[in-house]
PDB file of C-alpha atoms and ligand atoms in Angstrom:
ATOM      1  CA  UNK A   1     230.285  12.552  85.677  1.00  0.00           C
ATOM      2  CA  UNK A   2     232.890  14.962  87.077  1.00  0.00           C
ATOM      3  CA  UNK A   3     235.355  16.255  84.480  1.00  0.00           C
ATOM      4  CA  UNK A   4     238.755  14.557  84.387  1.00  0.00           C
ATOM      5  CA  UNK A   5     241.681  16.802  83.619  1.00  0.00           C
ATOM      6  CA  UNK A   6     245.065  15.580  82.438  1.00  0.00           C
ATOM      7  CA  UNK A   7     248.203  17.132  83.904  1.00  0.00           C
ATOM      8  CA  UNK A   8     251.596  15.614  83.106  1.00  0.00           C
ATOM      9  CA  UNK A   9     250.456  12.023  82.741  1.00  0.00           C
ATOM     10  CA  UNK A  10     247.923  11.962  85.580  1.00  0.00           C
ATOM     11  CA  UNK A  11     244.154  12.460  85.672  1.00  0.00           C
ATOM     12  CA  UNK A  12     242.626  14.794  88.233  1.00  0.00           C
ATOM     13  CA  UNK A  13     239.085  15.787  89.154  1.00  0.00           C
ATOM     14  CA  UNK A  14     238.373  19.371  88.088  1.00  0.00           C
ATOM     15  CA  UNK A  15     238.580  20.671  91.683  1.00  0.00           C
ATOM     16  CA  UNK A  16     242.013  19.075  92.168  1.00  0.00           C
ATOM     17  CA  UNK A  17     243.549  20.051  88.808  1.00  0.00           C
ATOM     18  CA  UNK A  18     246.066  22.686  89.922  1.00  0.00           C
ATOM     19  CA  UNK A  19     249.406  24.137  88.894  1.00  0.00           C
ATOM     20  CA  UNK A  20     251.856  26.505  90.582  1.00  0.00           C
ATOM     21  CA  UNK A  21     251.175  30.240  90.855  1.00  0.00           C
ATOM     22  CA  UNK A  22     254.846  30.604  89.861  1.00  0.00           C
ATOM     23  CA  UNK A  23     254.124  29.013  86.490  1.00  0.00           C
ATOM     24  CA  UNK A  24     255.264  31.379  83.746  1.00  0.00           C
ATOM     25  CA  UNK A  25     252.124  30.486  81.812  1.00  0.00           C
ATOM     26  CA  UNK A  26     250.268  32.474  84.474  1.00  0.00           C
ATOM     27  CA  UNK A  27     252.947  35.072  85.258  1.00  0.00           C
ATOM     28  CA  UNK A  28     253.803  35.975  81.654  1.00  0.00           C
ATOM     29  CA  UNK A  29     251.514  34.098  79.272  1.00  0.00           C
ATOM     30  CA  UNK A  30     254.627  32.036  78.504  1.00  0.00           C
ATOM     31  CA  UNK A  31     253.304  28.896  76.890  1.00  0.00           C
ATOM     32  CA  UNK A  32     251.353  27.568  73.915  1.00  0.00           C
ATOM     33  CA  UNK A  33     247.982  25.943  73.347  1.00  0.00           C
ATOM     34  CA  UNK A  34     245.550  24.355  70.936  1.00  0.00           C
ATOM     35  CA  UNK A  35     241.763  24.150  70.761  1.00  0.00           C
ATOM     36  CA  UNK A  36     240.366  20.963  69.211  1.00  0.00           C
ATOM     37  CA  UNK A  37     236.929  19.480  68.614  1.00  0.00           C
ATOM     38  CA  UNK A  38     235.465  16.042  69.113  1.00  0.00           C
ATOM     39  CA  UNK A  39     232.838  15.023  66.568  1.00  0.00           C
ATOM     40  CA  UNK A  40     231.037  11.701  67.087  1.00  0.00           C
ATOM     41  CA  UNK A  41     233.766  10.438  69.441  1.00  0.00           C
ATOM     42  CA  UNK A  42     236.613  11.297  67.035  1.00  0.00           C
ATOM     43  CA  UNK A  43     239.112  14.111  67.541  1.00  0.00           C
ATOM     44  CA  UNK A  44     239.049  16.238  64.367  1.00  0.00           C
ATOM     45  CA  UNK A  45     242.480  16.870  62.756  1.00  0.00           C
ATOM     46  CA  UNK A  46     244.342  15.687  65.864  1.00  0.00           C
ATOM     47  CA  UNK A  47     247.681  15.258  64.083  1.00  0.00           C
ATOM     48  CA  UNK A  48     247.476  18.739  62.543  1.00  0.00           C
ATOM     49  CA  UNK A  49     246.758  20.344  65.903  1.00  0.00           C
ATOM     50  CA  UNK A  50     249.595  18.493  67.624  1.00  0.00           C
ATOM     51  CA  UNK A  51     251.943  19.484  64.807  1.00  0.00           C
ATOM     52  CA  UNK A  52     250.957  23.151  65.162  1.00  0.00           C
ATOM     53  CA  UNK A  53     251.406  22.942  68.948  1.00  0.00           C
ATOM     54  CA  UNK A  54     254.982  21.758  68.409  1.00  0.00           C
ATOM     55  CA  UNK A  55     255.667  24.517  65.861  1.00  0.00           C
ATOM     56  CA  UNK A  56     254.405  27.135  68.333  1.00  0.00           C
ATOM     57  CA  UNK A  57     256.543  25.562  71.076  1.00  0.00           C
ATOM     58  CA  UNK A  58     259.612  25.496  68.818  1.00  0.00           C
ATOM     59  CA  UNK A  59     259.113  29.167  67.986  1.00  0.00           C
ATOM     60  CA  UNK A  60     259.227  30.118  71.675  1.00  0.00           C
ATOM     61  CA  UNK A  61     262.017  27.602  72.483  1.00  0.00           C
ATOM     62  CA  UNK A  62     259.769  25.563  74.733  1.00  0.00           C
ATOM     63  CA  UNK A  63     260.628  21.903  74.868  1.00  0.00           C
ATOM     64  CA  UNK A  64     257.592  19.707  75.305  1.00  0.00           C
ATOM     65  CA  UNK A  65     258.665  16.717  77.441  1.00  0.00           C
ATOM     66  CA  UNK A  66     256.754  14.218  75.284  1.00  0.00           C
ATOM     67  CA  UNK A  67     256.739  13.105  71.660  1.00  0.00           C
ATOM     68  CA  UNK A  68     253.989  14.241  69.272  1.00  0.00           C
ATOM     69  CA  UNK A  69     252.604  10.700  69.332  1.00  0.00           C
ATOM     70  CA  UNK A  70     252.493  10.692  73.126  1.00  0.00           C
ATOM     71  CA  UNK A  71     250.652  14.033  73.199  1.00  0.00           C
ATOM     72  CA  UNK A  72     248.107  12.698  70.679  1.00  0.00           C
ATOM     73  CA  UNK A  73     247.634   9.570  72.828  1.00  0.00           C
ATOM     74  CA  UNK A  74     247.179  11.689  75.946  1.00  0.00           C
ATOM     75  CA  UNK A  75     244.476  13.698  74.156  1.00  0.00           C
ATOM     76  CA  UNK A  76     242.638  10.503  73.127  1.00  0.00           C
ATOM     77  CA  UNK A  77     242.967   9.101  76.647  1.00  0.00           C
ATOM     78  CA  UNK A  78     241.489  12.261  78.208  1.00  0.00           C
ATOM     79  CA  UNK A  79     238.577  12.234  75.753  1.00  0.00           C
ATOM     80  CA  UNK A  80     237.881   8.596  76.725  1.00  0.00           C
ATOM     81  CA  UNK A  81     238.134   9.347  80.443  1.00  0.00           C
ATOM     82  CA  UNK A  82     235.504  12.065  79.992  1.00  0.00           C
ATOM     83  CA  UNK A  83     233.267   9.840  77.836  1.00  0.00           C
ATOM     84  CA  UNK A  84     232.714  12.721  75.397  1.00  0.00           C
ATOM     85  CA  UNK A  85     231.300  12.113  71.917  1.00  0.00           C
ATOM     86  CA  UNK A  86     230.966  15.776  70.993  1.00  0.00           C
ATOM     87  CA  UNK A  87     232.879  18.559  72.652  1.00  0.00           C
ATOM     88  CA  UNK A  88     235.923  20.741  72.819  1.00  0.00           C
ATOM     89  CA  UNK A  89     239.490  20.085  73.958  1.00  0.00           C
ATOM     90  CA  UNK A  90     241.966  22.599  75.295  1.00  0.00           C
ATOM     91  CA  UNK A  91     245.560  21.366  75.067  1.00  0.00           C
ATOM     92  CA  UNK A  92     248.025  23.588  76.921  1.00  0.00           C
ATOM     93  CA  UNK A  93     251.774  23.544  77.516  1.00  0.00           C
ATOM     94  CA  UNK A  94     253.096  26.107  79.983  1.00  0.00           C
ATOM     95  CA  UNK A  95     256.749  27.035  80.511  1.00  0.00           C
ATOM     96  CA  UNK A  96     256.405  25.699  84.074  1.00  0.00           C
ATOM     97  CA  UNK A  97     257.183  27.135  87.510  1.00  0.00           C
ATOM     98  CA  UNK A  98     260.170  29.440  87.721  1.00  0.00           C
ATOM     99  CA  UNK A  99     261.035  32.491  89.762  1.00  0.00           C
ATOM    100  CA  UNK A 100     259.653  36.041  89.590  1.00  0.00           C
ATOM    101  CA  UNK A 101     261.706  37.054  86.581  1.00  0.00           C
ATOM    102  CA  UNK A 102     261.389  36.517  82.863  1.00  0.00           C
ATOM    103  CA  UNK A 103     264.337  34.173  82.273  1.00  0.00           C
ATOM    104  CA  UNK A 104     262.782  30.978  80.899  1.00  0.00           C
ATOM    105  CA  UNK A 105     265.922  28.947  81.761  1.00  0.00           C
ATOM    106  CA  UNK A 106     264.770  28.925  85.404  1.00  0.00           C
ATOM    107  CA  UNK A 107     261.536  27.137  84.470  1.00  0.00           C
ATOM    108  CA  UNK A 108     262.397  23.512  83.903  1.00  0.00           C
ATOM    109  CA  UNK A 109     259.092  21.753  84.399  1.00  0.00           C
ATOM    110  CA  UNK A 110     256.647  22.470  81.545  1.00  0.00           C
ATOM    111  CA  UNK A 111     253.079  21.527  82.395  1.00  0.00           C
ATOM    112  CA  UNK A 112     251.106  19.604  79.803  1.00  0.00           C
ATOM    113  CA  UNK A 113     247.408  20.102  80.518  1.00  0.00           C
ATOM    114  CA  UNK A 114     244.371  18.686  78.689  1.00  0.00           C
ATOM    115  CA  UNK A 115     240.833  19.834  79.434  1.00  0.00           C
ATOM    116  CA  UNK A 116     237.783  18.261  77.761  1.00  0.00           C
ATOM    117  CA  UNK A 117     234.579  20.263  77.934  1.00  0.00           C
ATOM    118  CA  UNK A 118     231.624  21.612  75.958  1.00  0.00           C
ATOM    119  CA  UNK A 119     231.627  24.731  73.829  1.00  0.00           C
ATOM    120  CA  UNK A 120     228.974  26.849  72.140  1.00  0.00           C
ATOM    121  CA  UNK A 121     230.435  29.977  70.642  1.00  0.00           C
ATOM    122  CA  UNK A 122     227.406  31.526  68.971  1.00  0.00           C
ATOM    123  CA  UNK A 123     223.676  30.899  69.383  1.00  0.00           C
ATOM    124  CA  UNK A 124     222.511  28.346  66.737  1.00  0.00           C
ATOM    125  CA  UNK A 125     220.291  30.873  64.875  1.00  0.00           C
ATOM    126  CA  UNK A 126     223.364  32.946  64.004  1.00  0.00           C
ATOM    127  CA  UNK A 127     224.694  30.049  61.917  1.00  0.00           C
ATOM    128  CA  UNK A 128     221.474  30.286  59.894  1.00  0.00           C
ATOM    129  CA  UNK A 129     221.199  34.082  59.716  1.00  0.00           C
ATOM    130  CA  UNK A 130     224.844  35.167  59.888  1.00  0.00           C
ATOM    131  CA  UNK A 131     226.623  37.552  62.230  1.00  0.00           C
ATOM    132  CA  UNK A 132     227.625  41.189  62.168  1.00  0.00           C
ATOM    133  CA  UNK A 133     231.282  42.072  62.649  1.00  0.00           C
ATOM    134  CA  UNK A 134     233.196  45.311  63.039  1.00  0.00           C
ATOM    135  CA  UNK A 135     236.744  46.379  62.221  1.00  0.00           C
ATOM    136  CA  UNK A 136     238.471  47.507  65.392  1.00  0.00           C
ATOM    137  CA  UNK A 137     241.260  49.942  66.217  1.00  0.00           C
ATOM    138  CA  UNK A 138     243.378  47.284  67.960  1.00  0.00           C
ATOM    139  CA  UNK A 139     245.556  45.903  65.157  1.00  0.00           C
ATOM    140  CA  UNK A 140     246.744  42.281  65.106  1.00  0.00           C
ATOM    141  CA  UNK A 141     250.167  41.734  66.681  1.00  0.00           C
ATOM    142  CA  UNK A 142     252.929  43.006  64.413  1.00  0.00           C
ATOM    143  CA  UNK A 143     254.641  39.844  63.122  1.00  0.00           C
ATOM    144  CA  UNK A 144     258.041  41.311  64.014  1.00  0.00           C
ATOM    145  CA  UNK A 145     256.909  41.737  67.635  1.00  0.00           C
ATOM    146  CA  UNK A 146     255.066  38.458  68.251  1.00  0.00           C
ATOM    147  CA  UNK A 147     254.266  36.275  65.285  1.00  0.00           C
ATOM    148  CA  UNK A 148     250.517  35.622  65.039  1.00  0.00           C
ATOM    149  CA  UNK A 149     251.553  32.151  63.806  1.00  0.00           C
ATOM    150  CA  UNK A 150     252.456  31.288  67.405  1.00  0.00           C
ATOM    151  CA  UNK A 151     249.370  30.163  69.284  1.00  0.00           C
ATOM    152  CA  UNK A 152     250.665  31.483  72.583  1.00  0.00           C
ATOM    153  CA  UNK A 153     248.984  31.719  75.973  1.00  0.00           C
ATOM    154  CA  UNK A 154     249.008  35.498  75.649  1.00  0.00           C
ATOM    155  CA  UNK A 155     245.766  36.448  73.913  1.00  0.00           C
ATOM    156  CA  UNK A 156     245.525  40.013  75.223  1.00  0.00           C
ATOM    157  CA  UNK A 157     245.852  41.430  71.699  1.00  0.00           C
ATOM    158  CA  UNK A 158     242.769  39.498  70.657  1.00  0.00           C
ATOM    159  CA  UNK A 159     240.914  40.096  73.922  1.00  0.00           C
ATOM    160  CA  UNK A 160     241.284  43.866  73.523  1.00  0.00           C
ATOM    161  CA  UNK A 161     239.919  43.558  69.979  1.00  0.00           C
ATOM    162  CA  UNK A 162     237.056  41.353  71.206  1.00  0.00           C
ATOM    163  CA  UNK A 163     236.182  43.996  73.832  1.00  0.00           C
ATOM    164  CA  UNK A 164     235.872  46.592  71.072  1.00  0.00           C
ATOM    165  CA  UNK A 165     233.542  44.286  69.141  1.00  0.00           C
ATOM    166  CA  UNK A 166     231.329  43.796  72.191  1.00  0.00           C
ATOM    167  CA  UNK A 167     231.364  47.569  72.754  1.00  0.00           C
ATOM    168  CA  UNK A 168     229.970  47.947  69.224  1.00  0.00           C
ATOM    169  CA  UNK A 169     227.288  45.322  69.831  1.00  0.00           C
ATOM    170  CA  UNK A 170     228.997  42.715  67.605  1.00  0.00           C
ATOM    171  CA  UNK A 171     229.951  39.120  68.302  1.00  0.00           C
ATOM    172  CA  UNK A 172     233.300  39.281  66.567  1.00  0.00           C
ATOM    173  CA  UNK A 173     235.959  41.790  65.532  1.00  0.00           C
ATOM    174  CA  UNK A 174     237.713  41.962  62.195  1.00  0.00           C
ATOM    175  CA  UNK A 175     241.328  42.813  62.956  1.00  0.00           C
ATOM    176  CA  UNK A 176     243.535  44.650  60.484  1.00  0.00           C
ATOM    177  CA  UNK A 177     247.311  44.278  60.340  1.00  0.00           C
ATOM    178  CA  UNK A 178     249.991  46.971  60.680  1.00  0.00           C
ATOM    179  CA  UNK A 179     249.567  47.765  56.959  1.00  0.00           C
ATOM    180  CA  UNK A 180     245.821  48.323  57.327  1.00  0.00           C
ATOM    181  CA  UNK A 181     244.988  45.085  55.508  1.00  0.00           C
ATOM    182  CA  UNK A 182     242.491  42.544  56.751  1.00  0.00           C
ATOM    183  CA  UNK A 183     244.090  39.898  58.982  1.00  0.00           C
ATOM    184  CA  UNK A 184     241.594  37.777  60.917  1.00  0.00           C
ATOM    185  CA  UNK A 185     238.998  37.599  63.682  1.00  0.00           C
ATOM    186  CA  UNK A 186     239.997  37.334  67.348  1.00  0.00           C
ATOM    187  CA  UNK A 187     239.713  33.536  67.268  1.00  0.00           C
ATOM    188  CA  UNK A 188     238.919  32.735  63.647  1.00  0.00           C
ATOM    189  CA  UNK A 189     240.096  33.266  60.077  1.00  0.00           C
ATOM    190  CA  UNK A 190     238.357  35.501  57.560  1.00  0.00           C
ATOM    191  CA  UNK A 191     237.102  34.621  54.073  1.00  0.00           C
ATOM    192  CA  UNK A 192     235.113  36.472  51.426  1.00  0.00           C
ATOM    193  CA  UNK A 193     233.548  35.465  48.123  1.00  0.00           C
ATOM    194  CA  UNK A 194     233.585  37.763  45.078  1.00  0.00           C
ATOM    195  CA  UNK A 195     232.282  36.735  41.648  1.00  0.00           C
ATOM    196  CA  UNK A 196     232.459  33.064  42.608  1.00  0.00           C
ATOM    197  CA  UNK A 197     236.099  33.255  43.805  1.00  0.00           C
ATOM    198  CA  UNK A 198     236.938  32.541  47.463  1.00  0.00           C
ATOM    199  CA  UNK A 199     239.547  34.918  48.889  1.00  0.00           C
ATOM    200  CA  UNK A 200     241.345  34.866  52.233  1.00  0.00           C
ATOM    201  CA  UNK A 201     244.362  36.766  53.572  1.00  0.00           C
ATOM    202  CA  UNK A 202     247.693  34.964  53.117  1.00  0.00           C
ATOM    203  CA  UNK A 203     249.727  33.783  56.122  1.00  0.00           C
ATOM    204  CA  UNK A 204     252.080  36.754  55.713  1.00  0.00           C
ATOM    205  CA  UNK A 205     249.178  39.135  56.363  1.00  0.00           C
ATOM    206  CA  UNK A 206     249.965  38.227  59.996  1.00  0.00           C
ATOM    207  CA  UNK A 207     247.471  35.514  60.875  1.00  0.00           C
ATOM    208  CA  UNK A 208     247.295  32.157  62.574  1.00  0.00           C
ATOM    209  CA  UNK A 209     247.337  29.381  59.997  1.00  0.00           C
ATOM    210  CA  UNK A 210     243.971  28.006  61.016  1.00  0.00           C
ATOM    211  CA  UNK A 211     243.345  24.298  60.636  1.00  0.00           C
ATOM    212  CA  UNK A 212     239.715  24.999  59.754  1.00  0.00           C
ATOM    213  CA  UNK A 213     241.009  27.562  57.219  1.00  0.00           C
ATOM    214  CA  UNK A 214     243.221  24.907  55.604  1.00  0.00           C
ATOM    215  CA  UNK A 215     240.338  22.431  55.616  1.00  0.00           C
ATOM    216  CA  UNK A 216     237.916  24.911  53.995  1.00  0.00           C
ATOM    217  CA  UNK A 217     240.501  25.830  51.328  1.00  0.00           C
ATOM    218  CA  UNK A 218     240.864  22.124  50.492  1.00  0.00           C
ATOM    219  CA  UNK A 219     237.087  21.618  50.432  1.00  0.00           C
ATOM    220  CA  UNK A 220     236.634  24.593  48.091  1.00  0.00           C
ATOM    221  CA  UNK A 221     239.364  23.384  45.754  1.00  0.00           C
ATOM    222  CA  UNK A 222     237.915  19.884  45.643  1.00  0.00           C
ATOM    223  CA  UNK A 223     234.545  21.451  44.732  1.00  0.00           C
ATOM    224  CA  UNK A 224     236.335  23.261  41.856  1.00  0.00           C
ATOM    225  CA  UNK A 225     235.863  26.675  43.459  1.00  0.00           C
ATOM    226  CA  UNK A 226     238.825  28.980  42.844  1.00  0.00           C
ATOM    227  CA  UNK A 227     240.650  30.021  46.044  1.00  0.00           C
ATOM    228  CA  UNK A 228     243.042  32.971  46.286  1.00  0.00           C
ATOM    229  CA  UNK A 229     245.233  33.727  49.293  1.00  0.00           C
ATOM    230  CA  UNK A 230     245.563  37.431  48.684  1.00  0.00           C
ATOM    231  CA  UNK A 231     245.884  40.721  50.612  1.00  0.00           C
ATOM    232  CA  UNK A 232     242.434  42.180  51.312  1.00  0.00           C
ATOM    233  CA  UNK A 233     241.281  45.619  52.425  1.00  0.00           C
ATOM    234  CA  UNK A 234     238.078  46.880  54.005  1.00  0.00           C
ATOM    235  CA  UNK A 235     237.000  47.847  50.465  1.00  0.00           C
ATOM    236  CA  UNK A 236     237.119  44.181  49.431  1.00  0.00           C
ATOM    237  CA  UNK A 237     235.013  43.274  52.456  1.00  0.00           C
ATOM    238  CA  UNK A 238     232.365  45.933  51.775  1.00  0.00           C
ATOM    239  CA  UNK A 239     232.200  44.994  48.082  1.00  0.00           C
ATOM    240  CA  UNK A 240     232.110  41.231  48.706  1.00  0.00           C
ATOM    241  CA  UNK A 241     229.176  39.011  47.732  1.00  0.00           C
ATOM    242  CA  UNK A 242     229.643  36.804  50.799  1.00  0.00           C
ATOM    243  CA  UNK A 243     231.835  36.682  53.914  1.00  0.00           C
ATOM    244  CA  UNK A 244     232.435  34.016  56.541  1.00  0.00           C
ATOM    245  CA  UNK A 245     234.712  33.125  59.451  1.00  0.00           C
ATOM    246  CA  UNK A 246     236.320  29.766  60.182  1.00  0.00           C
ATOM    247  CA  UNK A 247     237.701  28.274  63.386  1.00  0.00           C
ATOM    248  CA  UNK A 248     237.665  25.168  65.527  1.00  0.00           C
ATOM    249  CA  UNK A 249     235.202  26.700  67.978  1.00  0.00           C
ATOM    250  CA  UNK A 250     233.307  28.852  65.445  1.00  0.00           C
ATOM    251  CA  UNK A 251     233.328  26.210  62.660  1.00  0.00           C
ATOM    252  CA  UNK A 252     232.030  28.072  59.550  1.00  0.00           C
ATOM    253  CA  UNK A 253     229.991  31.184  60.441  1.00  0.00           C
ATOM    254  CA  UNK A 254     228.397  33.411  57.800  1.00  0.00           C
ATOM    255  CA  UNK A 255     229.037  37.161  58.152  1.00  0.00           C
ATOM    256  CA  UNK A 256     226.236  39.352  56.802  1.00  0.00           C
ATOM    257  CA  UNK A 257     227.272  42.824  57.977  1.00  0.00           C
ATOM    258  CA  UNK A 258     230.574  44.609  58.543  1.00  0.00           C
ATOM    259  CA  UNK A 259     230.947  48.166  59.857  1.00  0.00           C
ATOM    260  CA  UNK A 260     227.254  48.757  59.222  1.00  0.00           C
ATOM    261  CA  UNK A 261     227.505  47.718  55.547  1.00  0.00           C
ATOM    262  CA  UNK A 262     225.298  44.877  54.411  1.00  0.00           C
ATOM    263  CA  UNK A 263     227.396  42.152  52.748  1.00  0.00           C
ATOM    264  CA  UNK A 264     225.886  40.899  49.474  1.00  0.00           C
ATOM    265  CA  UNK A 265     222.181  40.261  49.954  1.00  0.00           C
ATOM    266  CA  UNK A 266     222.419  40.435  53.751  1.00  0.00           C
ATOM    267  CA  UNK A 267     221.826  36.675  53.969  1.00  0.00           C
ATOM    268  CA  UNK A 268     224.357  33.817  54.126  1.00  0.00           C
ATOM    269  CA  UNK A 269     225.461  33.232  50.537  1.00  0.00           C
ATOM    270  CA  UNK A 270     225.379  29.997  48.499  1.00  0.00           C
ATOM    271  CA  UNK A 271     229.144  29.312  48.560  1.00  0.00           C
ATOM    272  CA  UNK A 272     229.287  29.916  52.329  1.00  0.00           C
ATOM    273  CA  UNK A 273     226.378  27.504  52.802  1.00  0.00           C
ATOM    274  CA  UNK A 274     227.939  24.909  50.531  1.00  0.00           C
ATOM    275  CA  UNK A 275     231.310  25.052  52.314  1.00  0.00           C
ATOM    276  CA  UNK A 276     229.620  24.957  55.707  1.00  0.00           C
ATOM    277  CA  UNK A 277     227.711  21.819  54.760  1.00  0.00           C
ATOM    278  CA  UNK A 278     230.823  20.199  53.276  1.00  0.00           C
ATOM    279  CA  UNK A 279     232.726  21.047  56.454  1.00  0.00           C
ATOM    280  CA  UNK A 280     230.081  19.465  58.700  1.00  0.00           C
ATOM    281  CA  UNK A 281     229.885  16.316  56.646  1.00  0.00           C
ATOM    282  CA  UNK A 282     233.695  15.974  56.702  1.00  0.00           C
ATOM    283  CA  UNK A 283     233.872  16.623  60.463  1.00  0.00           C
ATOM    284  CA  UNK A 284     231.117  14.114  61.180  1.00  0.00           C
ATOM    285  CA  UNK A 285     232.299  11.473  58.698  1.00  0.00           C
TER     286      UNK A 285
HETATM  287  N1  LIG B 301     242.942  32.808  64.368  1.00  0.00           N
HETATM  288  C1  LIG B 301     243.106  32.885  65.696  1.00  0.00           C
HETATM  289  C2  LIG B 301     243.745  34.098  66.284  1.00  0.00           C
HETATM  290  C3  LIG B 301     242.665  31.834  66.526  1.00  0.00           C
HETATM  291  O1  LIG B 301     242.821  31.897  67.849  1.00  0.00           O
HETATM  292  C4  LIG B 301     242.046  30.710  65.938  1.00  0.00           C
HETATM  293  C5  LIG B 301     241.531  29.590  66.798  1.00  0.00           C
HETATM  294  N2  LIG B 301     242.534  28.679  67.089  1.00  0.00           N
HETATM  295  C6  LIG B 301     241.909  30.672  64.538  1.00  0.00           C
HETATM  296  C7  LIG B 301     242.366  31.741  63.786  1.00  0.00           C
HETATM  297  C8  LIG B 301     241.298  29.498  63.837  1.00  0.00           C
HETATM  298  O2  LIG B 301     242.191  28.419  63.875  1.00  0.00           O
HETATM  299  P1  LIG B 301     241.665  26.915  63.849  1.00  0.00           P
HETATM  300  O3  LIG B 301     240.817  26.774  62.643  1.00  0.00           O
HETATM  301  O4  LIG B 301     242.909  26.102  63.789  1.00  0.00           O
HETATM  302  O5  LIG B 301     240.903  26.709  65.105  1.00  0.00           O
END
């Protein structure tokens, strides 16, 4: 079946799903987005994603011409139209078509776009064996320049970091912030485990407040595992017993090497495995 793509209330075949080349989403990366997952026909954490989309939009003064409930309904409708039981959703709101200048007041027609597709981020064996990551020289956006809490259409910061990771033969980069502390991956949040305690950088380390991150924190707490949102350095990473990344696309991925240092035993650790299993059973429940 050909993919059906939602644009502003209408469904289009993939080949006909088009927006203006004057759209400021294209010209300036002026817009916001979300990535969501469908597990067993159900959209995982739909409300949370829609809420974050609206917070991002608010932060860039972009008015979405629909209510949160209507956006959620549109997502469900597009999933149904594509008859997907497992897959990935990209929900996008652009500033709309304007003129060739930055002023967002000239763009009055935001485009709400929903794409439903498949995604495989890493080969399945990496979930069993873990991945190697590398800290990169491209730091995460300074929060005073562009808050990493805004999930904007401009991902160049992360793309440049991702290119460095690929250059080093790694699947993912570990980005530091302007203070040299650990922030996050290019599309996922970072966690480590030390002496049975789960640690992850706080929001003010300059990170996206990941929905998978929040879910994993809740799962750990409900399993009586202590969780600390605390500033971390490369030292903490190298000395950790376990590391893992979380994200909608990545889910929960064990990290077994960073900057050439073996993490813990070099194999996915027990707490990582436990949280990964708990995450899958929640997502598929
Ligand atoms: N950080 C960044 C920079 C991301 O792009 C993502 C993916 N949206 C995440 C973290 C993970 O967030 P979530 O768990 O909500 O997908």
